[in-house]
Amino acid sequence: MFHNSEKTYIVAEIGGNFVDFDKGAELIDLAKECGVDAVKLQTYRAETITSTQAVFDMENTGKIPQTELFKKYELSEEIHRKLFQYAKKKGLDIFSTPSHISDVELLERLGSDLYKIGADDAVNIPFLKKVARLQKPIVLSTGMCTLGEIKEAVNAITEEGNSNIVIMHVVSLYPTAAAYVNLESVRTLQREFPQFTIGYSDHTLGVDSCIFAAVMGAKVIEKHFTYDKNADGPDHILSASKDEMRTMVSKIRLYEQMRGDGIKRPMGDEVKNRKNNRKSIVCTKEIKEGDVLTEKDVDIKRPGFGIPPKYLEAVIGRKALRDMEADSVICWSDVGF
């Protein structure tokens, strides 16, 4: 899925923003219209992702038992199956974030091609090892992690013989304020893990940070996606609308077009412009064959197909080999000793 390293892989995260197939399919349709490469789900059951002791206490949820919220947004295996089939029919990749080995087993039954590891499981070494043994690509969220913890997670995966890892810079704040986005971490991860693909998963309001991350070299961009920012649910407020996602995709694709290959050379019609818009040595007055050129006889003007200005001193003192009118461009064939 990440074989084209020149193209940023853009994922619309739709998990948590719907509870039935129809809304999920609508989000897939909208995501397809925006030009993303993939949609992502969240696969969990309330009783296996959290104990009854855990509570949410975040800006986007308020204070609420985690089991209550997770139970509301569980997706059945049948809805998973129908959404996987629907996304593939639409020409989109689809994958999910499992939270328990039973979730992985469900996704394996659906033929999942890769797995996203959520920030809550980034330090769950036993779980990482089990997923790694499937020898499928792993997209690793690093929300809440220190660099040392990321290294432990990566080592756990690679020790199982799986080196197909995408490491995602993530800040697990919902929403994430601009001051905490810390995009320079993208470059830190690039330096620390040069052998792996580095991406960025976003929880800010708007899409600017995703565009900036792509410019900084993130090769996978993940953004929550919604049909209505005001819909009921904790993730809608920090999700991209259709217009925002379309803008994000188009800006990233425009950047990719503008990025080029880094080889400094004349581009396109610049080759023609070198002749038209650079300068050459020209005559300031009429020159007769046999005249010896002096400083008063020459100047530097456009166009650029004559003798380059850097050879001005080498031209002075030479003889004209032909008659030249004022403003004639002087070429090497026009002068001699």
C-alpha positions as a printed NumPy array, in Angstrom:
array([[  0.   ,   0.   ,   0.   ],
       [  2.927,   2.324,   0.642],
       [  4.94 ,   1.222,  -2.43 ],
       [  4.797,   4.649,  -4.077],
       [  7.155,   6.58 ,  -1.842],
       [  6.795,   9.733,  -3.922],
       [  3.084,  10.   ,  -3.153],
       [  1.702,  10.826,   0.276],
       [ -0.73 ,   8.138,   1.414],
       [ -3.834,   9.872,   2.769],
       [ -6.194,   8.132,   5.165],
       [ -9.668,   9.287,   6.192],
       [-10.311,   8.   ,   9.72 ],
       [-14.066,   7.35 ,   9.892],
       [-14.137,   5.059,  12.934],
       [-16.105,   6.47 ,  15.828],
       [-18.148,   8.771,  13.589],
       [-20.968,   6.333,  12.753],
       [-22.787,   3.345,  14.229],
       [-24.494,   1.708,  11.232],
       [-23.631,   0.591,   7.708],
       [-25.526,   3.355,   5.905],
       [-23.619,   6.176,   7.627],
       [-20.36 ,   4.303,   7.21 ],
       [-21.035,   3.877,   3.488],
       [-21.899,   7.57 ,   3.222],
       [-18.543,   8.468,   4.754],
       [-16.781,   6.133,   2.333],
       [-18.559,   7.816,  -0.581],
       [-17.587,  11.275,   0.664],
       [-13.998,  10.189,   1.284],
       [-13.781,   8.802,  -2.242],
       [-14.979,  12.133,  -3.63 ],
       [-12.22 ,  13.897,  -1.697],
       [ -9.511,  11.789,  -3.313],
       [ -8.114,   9.952,  -0.28 ],
       [ -6.304,   6.634,  -0.619],
       [ -7.91 ,   4.784,   2.269],
       [-10.528,   4.831,   5.001],
       [ -9.897,   3.487,   8.495],
       [-12.207,   1.978,  11.073],
       [-11.877,   1.264,  14.801],
       [-12.482,  -2.336,  15.83 ],
       [-13.249,  -2.96 ,  19.49 ],
       [-15.744,  -4.28 ,  21.992],
       [-16.356,  -2.378,  25.181],
       [-15.669,  -5.375,  27.414],
       [-12.259,  -6.105,  25.835],
       [-10.925,  -2.576,  25.345],
       [-11.531,  -1.209,  28.852],
       [-12.343,  -2.158,  32.4  ],
       [-15.251,  -0.602,  34.26 ],
       [-12.745,   1.487,  36.225],
       [-11.644,   3.657,  33.276],
       [-13.209,   7.037,  32.579],
       [-12.861,   9.552,  29.779],
       [-12.064,  13.054,  31.01 ],
       [-11.22 ,  14.98 ,  27.834],
       [-12.383,  18.155,  26.164],
       [-14.285,  16.273,  23.469],
       [-15.998,  13.765,  25.8  ],
       [-16.446,  15.357,  29.183],
       [-16.246,  12.991,  32.151],
       [-17.898,   9.68 ,  31.272],
       [-17.274,   5.963,  31.906],
       [-15.29 ,   4.587,  28.969],
       [-17.431,   1.457,  28.739],
       [-20.496,   3.628,  28.079],
       [-18.961,   5.457,  25.131],
       [-17.265,   2.418,  23.622],
       [-20.453,   0.367,  23.8  ],
       [-22.282,   3.013,  21.807],
       [-19.803,   2.925,  18.911],
       [-19.091,  -0.806,  18.643],
       [-19.42 ,  -2.198,  15.118],
       [-20.606,  -5.734,  14.503],
       [-18.645,  -8.179,  12.361],
       [-21.37 ,  -7.965,   9.737],
       [-21.054,  -4.164,   9.483],
       [-17.275,  -4.571,   9.259],
       [-17.658,  -7.084,   6.436],
       [-20.079,  -4.932,   4.481],
       [-17.897,  -1.83 ,   4.874],
       [-14.747,  -3.695,   3.789],
       [-16.558,  -4.911,   0.695],
       [-18.054,  -1.493,  -0.014],
       [-14.763,   0.397,   0.301],
       [-12.957,  -2.039,  -1.981],
       [-15.777,  -1.749,  -4.505],
       [-15.221,   2.018,  -4.442],
       [-11.506,   1.546,  -5.091],
       [-10.35 ,   2.561,  -1.615],
       [ -8.067,   0.704,   0.752],
       [ -9.666,  -0.035,   4.097],
       [ -8.118,  -1.116,   7.379],
       [ -8.749,  -0.762,  11.084],
       [ -7.313,  -0.328,  14.562],
       [ -7.933,  -3.466,  16.625],
       [ -7.773,  -3.217,  20.412],
       [ -7.666,  -6.885,  21.377],
       [ -6.486, -10.133,  19.823],
       [-10.145, -11.07 ,  19.239],
       [-10.457,  -7.907,  17.12 ],
       [ -7.433,  -9.012,  15.106],
       [ -9.05 , -12.395,  14.545],
       [-12.175, -10.66 ,  13.223],
       [-10.114,  -8.518,  10.848],
       [ -8.162, -11.562,   9.688],
       [-11.448, -13.205,   8.738],
       [-12.131, -10.155,   6.576],
       [ -8.727, -10.384,   4.89 ],
       [ -7.272,  -7.174,   6.332],
       [ -4.086,  -6.153,   4.51 ],
       [ -2.54 ,  -4.155,   7.366],
       [ -3.086,  -3.077,  10.943],
       [ -3.086,   0.23 ,  12.761],
       [ -1.889,   0.11 ,  16.356],
       [ -3.583,   2.775,  18.458],
       [ -1.699,   4.957,  20.91 ],
       [ -3.209,   3.013,  23.823],
       [ -1.448,  -0.133,  22.61 ],
       [  1.856,   1.426,  21.556],
       [  3.444,   0.081,  24.765],
       [  1.387,  -3.142,  24.801],
       [  4.361,  -5.324,  23.877],
       [  2.531,  -8.695,  23.994],
       [ -0.144,  -7.35 ,  21.635],
       [  2.454,  -5.798,  19.297],
       [  4.258,  -9.114,  19.024],
       [  1.071, -11.021,  18.196],
       [  0.131,  -8.584,  15.438],
       [  3.706,  -8.509,  14.136],
       [  3.685, -12.288,  13.664],
       [  1.019, -11.885,  10.982],
       [  3.779, -10.35 ,   8.817],
       [  1.505,  -7.599,   7.56 ],
       [  2.282,  -3.858,   7.476],
       [  1.825,  -2.107,  10.822],
       [  0.96 ,   1.559,  11.213],
       [  2.161,   2.465,  14.687],
       [  0.62 ,   5.403,  16.528],
       [  3.045,   7.097,  18.932],
       [  0.597,   9.269,  20.867],
       [  1.602,   9.707,  24.546],
       [  4.969,   8.025,  23.814],
       [  8.509,   8.984,  24.629],
       [ 11.201,   8.272,  22.069],
       [ 12.449,   5.415,  24.226],
       [  8.996,   3.819,  24.264],
       [  8.774,   4.079,  20.484],
       [ 12.107,   2.269,  20.18 ],
       [ 10.817,  -0.49 ,  22.458],
       [  7.677,  -0.855,  20.344],
       [  9.619,  -0.956,  17.081],
       [ 12.048,  -3.503,  18.508],
       [  9.146,  -5.696,  19.637],
       [  7.769,  -5.732,  16.101],
       [ 11.068,  -6.258,  14.295],
       [ 12.074,  -9.055,  16.683],
       [  9.159, -11.003,  15.191],
       [ 10.672, -10.606,  11.73 ],
       [  8.348,  -7.799,  10.646],
       [ 10.06 ,  -4.638,   9.424],
       [  7.139,  -3.245,   7.432],
       [  6.361,  -0.425,   9.848],
       [  4.961,   3.07 ,   9.455],
       [  5.681,   5.199,  12.521],
       [  3.089,   7.924,  13.024],
       [  3.74 ,  11.093,  14.983],
       [  0.586,  11.627,  17.029],
       [ -0.449,  13.85 ,  19.911],
       [ -3.258,  12.222,  21.901],
       [ -5.138,  15.384,  22.786],
       [ -8.69 ,  15.792,  21.466],
       [ -8.553,  18.368,  19.993],
       [ -4.841,  19.212,  19.893],
       [ -3.962,  22.884,  20.313],
       [ -1.461,  24.339,  17.862],
       [  1.156,  24.799,  20.578],
       [  1.189,  21.034,  21.246],
       [  1.289,  19.69 ,  17.68 ],
       [  5.108,  19.514,  17.738],
       [  5.534,  18.804,  14.018],
       [  9.302,  18.867,  14.351],
       [  8.836,  15.376,  15.789],
       [  8.249,  14.198,  12.227],
       [ 11.866,  15.073,  11.446],
       [ 13.039,  13.579,  14.742],
       [ 11.431,  10.27 ,  13.817],
       [ 12.953,  10.475,  10.326],
       [ 16.412,  10.836,  11.87 ],
       [ 15.904,   8.146,  14.517],
       [ 14.227,   5.612,  12.214],
       [ 15.595,   6.244,   8.69 ],
       [ 14.709,   2.707,   7.586],
       [ 10.985,   3.175,   8.227],
       [  8.211,   5.263,   6.703],
       [  7.216,   8.199,   8.924],
       [  3.698,   9.599,   8.968],
       [  1.427,  11.931,  10.916],
       [ -1.992,  11.35 ,  12.488],
       [ -3.885,  14.506,  13.346],
       [ -6.297,  15.59 ,  16.068],
       [ -6.282,  19.355,  15.532],
       [ -9.174,  21.5  ,  14.396],
       [ -8.79 ,  22.078,  10.657],
       [ -6.308,  20.521,   8.236],
       [ -3.343,  22.916,   8.21 ],
       [ -1.154,  20.673,  10.355],
       [ -1.684,  17.763,   7.94 ],
       [ -0.525,  19.886,   5.01 ],
       [  2.479,  21.146,   6.97 ],
       [  3.377,  17.594,   8.033],
       [  3.35 ,  16.453,   4.414],
       [  5.693,  19.311,   3.509],
       [  7.985,  18.199,   6.344],
       [  8.181,  14.747,   4.805],
       [  5.396,  12.718,   6.408],
       [  4.531,  10.022,   3.866],
       [  1.277,   8.884,   5.487],
       [ -1.314,  11.405,   6.647],
       [ -4.326,  10.345,   8.697],
       [ -7.2  ,  12.691,   9.532],
       [-10.552,  12.041,  11.189],
       [-13.394,  12.562,   8.711],
       [-17.06 ,  13.394,   9.221],
       [-20.267,  14.12 ,   7.367],
       [-21.194,  16.794,   9.952],
       [-18.943,  18.469,  12.517],
       [-21.982,  19.066,  14.724],
       [-23.123,  15.43 ,  14.76 ],
       [-23.369,  13.539,  18.038],
       [-20.083,  11.898,  19.   ],
       [-16.706,  12.852,  20.46 ],
       [-14.658,  12.859,  17.245],
       [-16.845,  14.913,  14.902],
       [-15.602,  18.267,  16.202],
       [-11.965,  17.436,  15.411],
       [-12.769,  15.717,  12.116],
       [-12.378,  17.215,   8.653],
       [-15.505,  18.106,   6.726],
       [-15.813,  17.153,   3.071],
       [-14.611,  20.594,   1.974],
       [-11.686,  20.51 ,   4.392],
       [-10.618,  17.02 ,   3.343],
       [-10.845,  17.917,  -0.329],
       [ -8.714,  21.012,   0.311],
       [ -6.198,  18.989,   2.302],
       [ -5.824,  16.37 ,  -0.412],
       [ -5.536,  18.942,  -3.205],
       [ -2.93 ,  20.996,  -1.32 ],
       [ -0.819,  17.926,  -0.563],
       [ -1.019,  16.778,  -4.179],
       [ -0.081,  20.28 ,  -5.331],
       [  2.923,  20.225,  -3.012],
       [  3.979,  16.848,  -4.42 ],
       [  3.833,  18.309,  -7.911],
       [  5.85 ,  21.352,  -6.856],
       [  8.39 ,  19.396,  -4.794],
       [ 10.302,  18.072,  -7.8  ],
       [ 13.435,  15.941,  -7.537],
       [ 15.806,  18.472,  -5.986],
       [ 18.193,  18.533,  -8.955],
       [ 18.913,  22.199,  -9.672],
       [ 18.726,  22.679, -13.412],
       [ 16.731,  24.704, -15.987],
       [ 13.145,  23.448, -15.988],
       [ 10.89 ,  23.256, -19.04 ],
       [ 10.914,  26.478, -21.07 ],
       [ 13.697,  27.85 , -18.885],
       [ 15.976,  26.29 , -21.52 ],
       [ 14.47 ,  28.669, -24.077],
       [ 14.487,  31.538, -21.6  ],
       [ 18.219,  31.11 , -21.057],
       [ 18.637,  32.29 , -24.642],
       [ 15.999,  35.025, -24.59 ],
       [ 16.316,  36.438, -21.087],
       [ 20.006,  36.145, -20.25 ],
       [ 22.586,  38.61 , -21.536],
       [ 25.451,  38.498, -24.029],
       [ 28.213,  40.76 , -25.271],
       [ 26.846,  43.106, -27.992],
       [ 28.179,  45.917, -30.178],
       [ 27.512,  49.484, -29.028],
       [ 28.048,  50.834, -32.546],
       [ 28.675,  49.696, -36.122],
       [ 31.815,  47.543, -36.374],
       [ 33.784,  46.942, -39.579],
       [ 35.617,  43.721, -40.404],
       [ 39.187,  44.02 , -39.111],
       [ 38.372,  46.551, -36.375],
       [ 39.961,  45.834, -33.022],
       [ 37.273,  45.825, -30.32 ],
       [ 37.704,  48.259, -27.422],
       [ 35.751,  48.735, -24.199],
       [ 33.696,  51.466, -25.924],
       [ 32.694,  49.089, -28.732],
       [ 30.93 ,  46.525, -26.54 ],
       [ 28.266,  46.304, -23.852],
       [ 26.272,  43.588, -22.079],
       [ 22.595,  43.232, -23.024],
       [ 19.922,  40.67 , -23.736],
       [ 19.523,  38.146, -25.424],
       [ 21.759,  35.377, -24.171],
       [ 22.774,  33.344, -27.207],
       [ 26.019,  35.219, -27.817],
       [ 29.303,  35.278, -25.922],
       [ 28.548,  35.156, -22.156],
       [ 29.368,  38.297, -20.113],
       [ 32.085,  36.493, -18.141],
       [ 34.266,  36.55 , -21.273],
       [ 34.11 ,  40.338, -21.709],
       [ 37.839,  40.87 , -21.062],
       [ 38.704,  38.071, -23.477],
       [ 36.723,  39.776, -26.272],
       [ 38.309,  43.208, -25.878],
       [ 41.376,  43.455, -28.14 ],
       [ 40.141,  40.895, -30.677],
       [ 39.53 ,  41.658, -34.336],
       [ 36.115,  41.615, -35.941],
       [ 35.864,  38.881, -38.569],
       [ 32.789,  40.455, -40.188],
       [ 30.865,  43.7  , -40.392],
       [ 28.427,  44.07 , -37.457],
       [ 25.638,  46.577, -36.939],
       [ 25.08 ,  48.377, -33.638],
       [ 23.347,  46.121, -31.078],
       [ 24.526,  42.986, -32.894],
       [ 25.062,  40.019, -30.618],
       [ 28.704,  38.95 , -30.798],
       [ 29.459,  35.238, -31.124],
       [ 32.85 ,  33.526, -30.991],
       [ 32.715,  33.054, -34.757],
       [ 32.607,  36.862, -35.134],
       [ 35.965,  37.593, -33.503],
       [ 39.532,  36.377, -33.851],
       [ 43.114,  37.392, -33.076]])
